Amino acid sequence: MKSKLTALGLAACLVVCTSPGFGQSGKFGVGIQGGVQKLYGDFSSAPLGPGVDGFVSFRYLKFADLSMVLGYSQLKTGFGKNNIFNVDLKTDLELISKGSFRPLVSLGSGIVIYQNFPGRKITPAFFGGAGFRFKLNPKLAWHLGVDYRFTLTDQIDNFAAGKSKDGYLNIRTGVTFYPGGEETSDPQILADYEVPFFEVDDTQDDQPFQDEPFYDNMNRGVPGQQEANDMEEYVKLKSRIDTLSEGMDSKEKEITQMHNALSERKRRVVSMENRASKQRPQSITKNSSMSGFSEIYEEALTHFYNQNYKDATALFRLLLQQYPSHSLASNCQYWIAQSMFSSNKYGNAIDEFYKVLSYQRSLKKDDSIFLLGQAYLKIGEGQRAKESFTRLIREYPGSEFVQGAQGYLRNL
């Protein structure tokens, strides 16, 4: 699939670049861009992943480009990553189309090809965003942009829960090369585009208004009527831009609220687990240092949330050695298994999750069974994954992961 998409992209670039009009001054451009993206789905703690795009563009108005984009990205979830390909058609509208610095808004749609066990699937995508373009010289420009992409699926993060669809924030920067150089026509500002301007003859102030040339032209439908039509079109475009700007502000506020909610949730988890760690079990001797356990446990969790899985694993193993009978010993074992899973060491993760299940009492058993199923999927053991998801539904019918397990079973 990846090789086919690459070949398709190269073929498209070759056709455009060899066309007779490609060298036409300022009309066509070709570029490359890279950056990061963040998935917003059922797991709000998804980290950033890398991505790269190639594109060809065509300037169809003095302030607007139309681009065909082919890209590859990694969307990281709470338990792994999804390698996706995107094919987009987008338009960039420059708010100011003169000078070196040109702010713009972007709109577009396309398709996203994503991994969904056991193969790949395609979903439509729609996006909007903003950014700027900086002209380095007549043939080269640097750009930076941000957009948010809406999809029609809830499977990109490999976890179907609730009615909301998956989407992701896309940040890109790159360069565009214009073989023919920039157009030599007068630059335009979108806010002033095609605004009619009329000279007034001071010697005719005493004449009735209907004798003015502009009034006559409007009555006859030339060329003043055309200028009035241009004004109406300008007002429509301005209104659309204002509406898009309001939508972008709303989406930025929503993303900020989600980040704040995630931070608060992490703070509560650490606080609750620290309080639980202070409940000293009877089997620990009087000279055991409970404050030592609490401090190490908190430090290990901090390493895990910062994706320092190696350091987190080492600290959790140290706690198991020093406090094997602690009430949170099974939690330490679970975070070791989770660190293995997040490091893509699925075979080791499976062994560690089974150790969690060996504890007589543990609040992490349903979590472990659910991740066991996903780990088996990662190594191609579909039947064993099915057994794990079925076990979760049978033994823990009230678990928050039951709906996710049912979603996986429907696809197996």
PDB file of C-alpha atoms in Angstrom, residues 68-274:
ATOM      1  CA  MET A  68      -3.143  18.551  -4.089  1.00  0.00           C
ATOM      2  CA  VAL A  69      -1.420  17.010  -1.046  1.00  0.00           C
ATOM      3  CA  LEU A  70      -0.096  13.470  -0.468  1.00  0.00           C
ATOM      4  CA  GLY A  71       1.188  12.667   3.027  1.00  0.00           C
ATOM      5  CA  TYR A  72       2.284  10.056   5.555  1.00  0.00           C
ATOM      6  CA  SER A  73       1.884  10.440   9.329  1.00  0.00           C
ATOM      7  CA  GLN A  74       2.022   8.557  12.611  1.00  0.00           C
ATOM      8  CA  LEU A  75      -0.900   9.058  14.966  1.00  0.00           C
ATOM      9  CA  LYS A  76       0.084   7.832  18.419  1.00  0.00           C
ATOM     10  CA  THR A  77      -2.598   6.469  20.743  1.00  0.00           C
ATOM     11  CA  GLY A  78      -2.512   5.597  24.421  1.00  0.00           C
ATOM     12  CA  PHE A  79      -1.237   2.111  23.554  1.00  0.00           C
ATOM     13  CA  GLY A  80       0.693   2.368  20.289  1.00  0.00           C
ATOM     14  CA  LYS A  81       0.571   4.148  16.948  1.00  0.00           C
ATOM     15  CA  ASN A  82      -1.343   4.146  13.663  1.00  0.00           C
ATOM     16  CA  ASN A  83       0.511   4.737  10.388  1.00  0.00           C
ATOM     17  CA  ILE A  84      -1.804   6.713   8.095  1.00  0.00           C
ATOM     18  CA  PHE A  85      -1.743   8.120   4.571  1.00  0.00           C
ATOM     19  CA  ASN A  86      -3.716  11.187   3.509  1.00  0.00           C
ATOM     20  CA  VAL A  87      -4.722  12.525   0.102  1.00  0.00           C
ATOM     21  CA  ASP A  88      -6.092  16.091   0.347  1.00  0.00           C
ATOM     22  CA  LEU A  89      -7.449  18.845  -1.871  1.00  0.00           C
ATOM     23  CA  LYS A  90      -7.191  22.199  -0.109  1.00  0.00           C
ATOM     24  CA  THR A  91      -7.349  25.919  -0.810  1.00  0.00           C
ATOM     25  CA  ASP A  92      -5.301  28.639   0.907  1.00  0.00           C
ATOM     26  CA  LEU A  93      -6.852  32.130   1.041  1.00  0.00           C
ATOM     27  CA  GLU A  94      -4.321  34.892   1.704  1.00  0.00           C
ATOM     28  CA  LEU A  95      -5.735  37.659   3.896  1.00  0.00           C
ATOM     29  CA  ILE A  96      -2.935  39.898   2.602  1.00  0.00           C
ATOM     30  CA  SER A  97      -1.383  39.024  -0.775  1.00  0.00           C
ATOM     31  CA  LYS A  98       1.338  41.653  -0.970  1.00  0.00           C
ATOM     32  CA  GLY A  99       4.732  41.914   0.674  1.00  0.00           C
ATOM     33  CA  SER A 100       6.767  39.098   2.166  1.00  0.00           C
ATOM     34  CA  PHE A 101       4.542  38.154   5.136  1.00  0.00           C
ATOM     35  CA  ARG A 102       1.141  36.781   4.098  1.00  0.00           C
ATOM     36  CA  PRO A 103      -1.325  35.442   6.690  1.00  0.00           C
ATOM     37  CA  LEU A 104      -3.845  32.930   5.354  1.00  0.00           C
ATOM     38  CA  VAL A 105      -6.702  30.580   6.173  1.00  0.00           C
ATOM     39  CA  SER A 106      -7.008  27.018   4.820  1.00  0.00           C
ATOM     40  CA  LEU A 107      -9.980  24.827   3.952  1.00  0.00           C
ATOM     41  CA  GLY A 108     -10.087  21.372   2.422  1.00  0.00           C
ATOM     42  CA  SER A 109     -11.182  17.774   2.347  1.00  0.00           C
ATOM     43  CA  GLY A 110      -9.722  14.412   1.420  1.00  0.00           C
ATOM     44  CA  ILE A 111      -9.336  10.813   2.522  1.00  0.00           C
ATOM     45  CA  VAL A 112      -7.376   9.139   5.323  1.00  0.00           C
ATOM     46  CA  ILE A 113      -6.102   5.564   4.907  1.00  0.00           C
ATOM     47  CA  TYR A 114      -5.515   4.061   8.362  1.00  0.00           C
ATOM     48  CA  GLN A 115      -4.616   0.763   9.995  1.00  0.00           C
ATOM     49  CA  ASN A 116      -7.533  -1.250  11.335  1.00  0.00           C
ATOM     50  CA  PHE A 117      -6.902  -4.884  12.268  1.00  0.00           C
ATOM     51  CA  PRO A 118      -6.407  -6.975  10.236  1.00  0.00           C
ATOM     52  CA  GLY A 119      -5.957  -4.558   7.287  1.00  0.00           C
ATOM     53  CA  ARG A 120      -6.503  -0.912   6.273  1.00  0.00           C
ATOM     54  CA  LYS A 121      -9.597   1.215   5.867  1.00  0.00           C
ATOM     55  CA  ILE A 122     -10.452   4.557   4.267  1.00  0.00           C
ATOM     56  CA  THR A 123     -12.432   7.426   5.780  1.00  0.00           C
ATOM     57  CA  PRO A 124     -13.300  10.903   4.453  1.00  0.00           C
ATOM     58  CA  ALA A 125     -11.760  13.891   6.247  1.00  0.00           C
ATOM     59  CA  PHE A 126     -12.569  17.605   6.395  1.00  0.00           C
ATOM     60  CA  PHE A 127     -10.314  20.297   7.796  1.00  0.00           C
ATOM     61  CA  GLY A 128      -9.832  23.990   8.380  1.00  0.00           C
ATOM     62  CA  GLY A 129      -6.962  26.017   9.758  1.00  0.00           C
ATOM     63  CA  ALA A 130      -4.734  29.085   9.564  1.00  0.00           C
ATOM     64  CA  GLY A 131      -1.110  30.035   9.110  1.00  0.00           C
ATOM     65  CA  PHE A 132       1.189  32.275   7.133  1.00  0.00           C
ATOM     66  CA  ARG A 133       3.502  32.254   4.116  1.00  0.00           C
ATOM     67  CA  PHE A 134       6.821  34.176   4.030  1.00  0.00           C
ATOM     68  CA  LYS A 135       8.304  34.972   0.607  1.00  0.00           C
ATOM     69  CA  LEU A 136      12.073  34.438   0.751  1.00  0.00           C
ATOM     70  CA  ASN A 137      12.492  35.417  -2.908  1.00  0.00           C
ATOM     71  CA  PRO A 138      10.321  35.368  -6.073  1.00  0.00           C
ATOM     72  CA  LYS A 139      10.823  31.600  -6.460  1.00  0.00           C
ATOM     73  CA  LEU A 140      10.859  30.361  -2.854  1.00  0.00           C
ATOM     74  CA  ALA A 141       8.491  30.703   0.124  1.00  0.00           C
ATOM     75  CA  TRP A 142       8.484  29.295   3.660  1.00  0.00           C
ATOM     76  CA  HIS A 143       5.178  28.535   5.385  1.00  0.00           C
ATOM     77  CA  LEU A 144       3.788  27.463   8.766  1.00  0.00           C
ATOM     78  CA  GLY A 145       0.222  26.287   9.367  1.00  0.00           C
ATOM     79  CA  VAL A 146      -2.109  24.602  11.836  1.00  0.00           C
ATOM     80  CA  ASP A 147      -5.363  22.806  11.025  1.00  0.00           C
ATOM     81  CA  TYR A 148      -7.796  20.440  12.716  1.00  0.00           C
ATOM     82  CA  ARG A 149      -9.038  17.392  10.793  1.00  0.00           C
ATOM     83  CA  PHE A 150     -12.441  15.809  11.310  1.00  0.00           C
ATOM     84  CA  THR A 151     -12.973  12.180  10.219  1.00  0.00           C
ATOM     85  CA  LEU A 152     -16.076   9.993   9.962  1.00  0.00           C
ATOM     86  CA  THR A 153     -14.667   7.053  11.942  1.00  0.00           C
ATOM     87  CA  ASP A 154     -14.012   6.152  15.573  1.00  0.00           C
ATOM     88  CA  GLN A 155     -11.432   3.453  14.745  1.00  0.00           C
ATOM     89  CA  ILE A 156      -8.211   5.391  14.122  1.00  0.00           C
ATOM     90  CA  ASP A 157      -7.158   4.976  17.756  1.00  0.00           C
ATOM     91  CA  ASN A 158      -8.138   1.252  17.542  1.00  0.00           C
ATOM     92  CA  PHE A 159     -10.739   1.813  20.238  1.00  0.00           C
ATOM     93  CA  ALA A 160     -14.435   2.388  19.532  1.00  0.00           C
ATOM     94  CA  ALA A 161     -16.212   4.000  22.478  1.00  0.00           C
ATOM     95  CA  GLY A 162     -19.050   6.538  22.508  1.00  0.00           C
ATOM     96  CA  LYS A 163     -20.547   8.401  19.558  1.00  0.00           C
ATOM     97  CA  SER A 164     -17.796  10.954  18.907  1.00  0.00           C
ATOM     98  CA  LYS A 165     -15.515  10.516  15.887  1.00  0.00           C
ATOM     99  CA  ASP A 166     -11.725  10.642  15.890  1.00  0.00           C
ATOM    100  CA  GLY A 167      -9.908  13.753  14.729  1.00  0.00           C
ATOM    101  CA  TYR A 168      -6.420  15.167  14.942  1.00  0.00           C
ATOM    102  CA  LEU A 169      -4.554  18.447  15.178  1.00  0.00           C
ATOM    103  CA  ASN A 170      -2.046  18.932  12.348  1.00  0.00           C
ATOM    104  CA  ILE A 171       0.990  21.280  12.524  1.00  0.00           C
ATOM    105  CA  ARG A 172       3.128  21.674   9.380  1.00  0.00           C
ATOM    106  CA  THR A 173       6.029  23.795   8.159  1.00  0.00           C
ATOM    107  CA  GLY A 174       7.877  23.619   4.849  1.00  0.00           C
ATOM    108  CA  VAL A 175       8.878  25.363   1.634  1.00  0.00           C
ATOM    109  CA  THR A 176       7.264  25.955  -1.763  1.00  0.00           C
ATOM    110  CA  PHE A 177       9.222  26.386  -4.995  1.00  0.00           C
ATOM    111  CA  TYR A 178       7.717  28.437  -7.868  1.00  0.00           C
ATOM    112  CA  PRO A 179       9.614  27.575 -11.103  1.00  0.00           C
ATOM    113  CA  GLY A 180       8.291  30.604 -13.000  1.00  0.00           C
ATOM    114  CA  GLY A 181       8.812  33.102 -10.185  1.00  0.00           C
ATOM    115  CA  GLU A 182       6.143  35.331  -8.650  1.00  0.00           C
ATOM    116  CA  GLU A 183       3.603  37.082 -10.849  1.00  0.00           C
ATOM    117  CA  THR A 184       4.519  40.667 -11.808  1.00  0.00           C
ATOM    118  CA  SER A 185       0.956  42.011 -11.609  1.00  0.00           C
ATOM    119  CA  ASP A 186       0.086  44.479  -8.855  1.00  0.00           C
ATOM    120  CA  PRO A 187      -0.333  42.779  -5.463  1.00  0.00           C
ATOM    121  CA  GLN A 188      -3.746  42.756  -3.808  1.00  0.00           C
ATOM    122  CA  ILE A 189      -5.136  42.814  -0.288  1.00  0.00           C
ATOM    123  CA  LEU A 190      -8.109  40.495   0.115  1.00  0.00           C
ATOM    124  CA  ALA A 191      -9.981  43.088   2.167  1.00  0.00           C
ATOM    125  CA  ASP A 192      -9.607  45.586  -0.749  1.00  0.00           C
ATOM    126  CA  TYR A 193     -10.037  43.155  -3.652  1.00  0.00           C
ATOM    127  CA  GLU A 194     -12.017  44.635  -6.524  1.00  0.00           C
ATOM    128  CA  VAL A 195     -13.461  47.495  -4.411  1.00  0.00           C
ATOM    129  CA  PRO A 196     -14.771  50.075  -6.948  1.00  0.00           C
ATOM    130  CA  PHE A 197     -13.155  53.509  -6.890  1.00  0.00           C
ATOM    131  CA  PHE A 198     -14.466  56.502  -8.783  1.00  0.00           C
ATOM    132  CA  GLU A 199     -12.864  59.850  -9.526  1.00  0.00           C
ATOM    133  CA  VAL A 200     -15.039  62.922  -8.981  1.00  0.00           C
ATOM    134  CA  ASP A 201     -14.900  65.863 -11.337  1.00  0.00           C
ATOM    135  CA  ASP A 202     -14.954  68.976  -9.123  1.00  0.00           C
ATOM    136  CA  THR A 203     -16.300  71.061 -12.017  1.00  0.00           C
ATOM    137  CA  GLN A 204     -19.511  69.037 -12.143  1.00  0.00           C
ATOM    138  CA  ASP A 205     -20.675  69.521  -8.521  1.00  0.00           C
ATOM    139  CA  ASP A 206     -23.737  71.434  -9.636  1.00  0.00           C
ATOM    140  CA  GLN A 207     -24.948  68.622 -11.934  1.00  0.00           C
ATOM    141  CA  PRO A 208     -27.705  66.199 -10.793  1.00  0.00           C
ATOM    142  CA  PHE A 209     -26.493  62.821  -9.549  1.00  0.00           C
ATOM    143  CA  GLN A 210     -28.195  60.951 -12.375  1.00  0.00           C
ATOM    144  CA  ASP A 211     -25.911  62.728 -14.850  1.00  0.00           C
ATOM    145  CA  GLU A 212     -22.832  61.053 -13.292  1.00  0.00           C
ATOM    146  CA  PRO A 213     -21.142  58.400 -15.518  1.00  0.00           C
ATOM    147  CA  PHE A 214     -21.327  55.778 -12.756  1.00  0.00           C
ATOM    148  CA  TYR A 215     -25.107  56.182 -12.454  1.00  0.00           C
ATOM    149  CA  ASP A 216     -25.535  55.871 -16.223  1.00  0.00           C
ATOM    150  CA  ASN A 217     -23.304  52.806 -16.344  1.00  0.00           C
ATOM    151  CA  MET A 218     -25.308  51.060 -13.624  1.00  0.00           C
ATOM    152  CA  ASN A 219     -28.562  51.753 -15.476  1.00  0.00           C
ATOM    153  CA  ARG A 220     -27.114  50.363 -18.691  1.00  0.00           C
ATOM    154  CA  GLY A 221     -25.513  47.332 -16.933  1.00  0.00           C
ATOM    155  CA  VAL A 222     -21.917  48.289 -17.972  1.00  0.00           C
ATOM    156  CA  PRO A 223     -19.278  48.515 -16.448  1.00  0.00           C
ATOM    157  CA  GLY A 224     -20.587  50.006 -13.157  1.00  0.00           C
ATOM    158  CA  GLN A 225     -23.003  47.091 -12.770  1.00  0.00           C
ATOM    159  CA  GLN A 226     -20.060  44.696 -12.994  1.00  0.00           C
ATOM    160  CA  GLU A 227     -18.267  46.676 -10.295  1.00  0.00           C
ATOM    161  CA  ALA A 228     -21.348  46.440  -8.062  1.00  0.00           C
ATOM    162  CA  ASN A 229     -21.433  42.667  -8.620  1.00  0.00           C
ATOM    163  CA  ASP A 230     -17.768  42.506  -7.657  1.00  0.00           C
ATOM    164  CA  MET A 231     -18.567  44.381  -4.451  1.00  0.00           C
ATOM    165  CA  GLU A 232     -21.305  41.846  -3.584  1.00  0.00           C
ATOM    166  CA  GLU A 233     -18.895  38.965  -4.175  1.00  0.00           C
ATOM    167  CA  TYR A 234     -16.312  40.678  -1.968  1.00  0.00           C
ATOM    168  CA  VAL A 235     -18.853  41.014   0.874  1.00  0.00           C
ATOM    169  CA  LYS A 236     -19.748  37.310   0.595  1.00  0.00           C
ATOM    170  CA  LEU A 237     -16.083  36.281   0.778  1.00  0.00           C
ATOM    171  CA  LYS A 238     -15.470  38.571   3.753  1.00  0.00           C
ATOM    172  CA  SER A 239     -18.451  37.061   5.592  1.00  0.00           C
ATOM    173  CA  ARG A 240     -17.201  33.521   4.971  1.00  0.00           C
ATOM    174  CA  ILE A 241     -13.763  34.421   6.344  1.00  0.00           C
ATOM    175  CA  ASP A 242     -15.303  35.960   9.490  1.00  0.00           C
ATOM    176  CA  THR A 243     -17.367  32.792  10.036  1.00  0.00           C
ATOM    177  CA  LEU A 244     -14.301  30.574   9.639  1.00  0.00           C
ATOM    178  CA  SER A 245     -12.300  32.693  12.082  1.00  0.00           C
ATOM    179  CA  GLU A 246     -15.031  32.371  14.717  1.00  0.00           C
ATOM    180  CA  GLY A 247     -15.074  28.575  14.246  1.00  0.00           C
ATOM    181  CA  MET A 248     -11.297  28.383  14.677  1.00  0.00           C
ATOM    182  CA  ASP A 249     -11.463  30.394  17.926  1.00  0.00           C
ATOM    183  CA  SER A 250     -14.124  28.018  19.258  1.00  0.00           C
ATOM    184  CA  LYS A 251     -12.032  24.955  18.377  1.00  0.00           C
ATOM    185  CA  GLU A 252      -8.931  26.412  20.087  1.00  0.00           C
ATOM    186  CA  LYS A 253     -10.952  26.976  23.280  1.00  0.00           C
ATOM    187  CA  GLU A 254     -12.233  23.391  23.131  1.00  0.00           C
ATOM    188  CA  ILE A 255      -8.687  22.010  22.769  1.00  0.00           C
ATOM    189  CA  THR A 256      -7.511  24.116  25.725  1.00  0.00           C
ATOM    190  CA  GLN A 257     -10.365  22.791  27.862  1.00  0.00           C
ATOM    191  CA  MET A 258      -9.453  19.213  26.925  1.00  0.00           C
ATOM    192  CA  HIS A 259      -5.817  19.774  27.934  1.00  0.00           C
ATOM    193  CA  ASN A 260      -6.898  21.250  31.262  1.00  0.00           C
ATOM    194  CA  ALA A 261      -9.246  18.319  31.932  1.00  0.00           C
ATOM    195  CA  LEU A 262      -6.441  15.844  31.142  1.00  0.00           C
ATOM    196  CA  SER A 263      -4.031  17.574  33.528  1.00  0.00           C
ATOM    197  CA  GLU A 264      -6.626  17.556  36.301  1.00  0.00           C
ATOM    198  CA  ARG A 265      -7.342  13.859  35.750  1.00  0.00           C
ATOM    199  CA  LYS A 266      -3.639  12.954  35.976  1.00  0.00           C
ATOM    200  CA  ARG A 267      -3.303  14.991  39.171  1.00  0.00           C
ATOM    201  CA  ARG A 268      -6.232  13.135  40.748  1.00  0.00           C
ATOM    202  CA  VAL A 269      -4.870   9.709  39.781  1.00  0.00           C
ATOM    203  CA  VAL A 270      -1.491  10.430  41.375  1.00  0.00           C
ATOM    204  CA  SER A 271      -3.178  11.876  44.467  1.00  0.00           C
ATOM    205  CA  MET A 272      -5.485   8.874  44.953  1.00  0.00           C
ATOM    206  CA  GLU A 273      -2.715   6.335  44.470  1.00  0.00           C
ATOM    207  CA  ASN A 274      -0.484   8.213  46.910  1.00  0.00           C
TER     208      ASN A 274
END
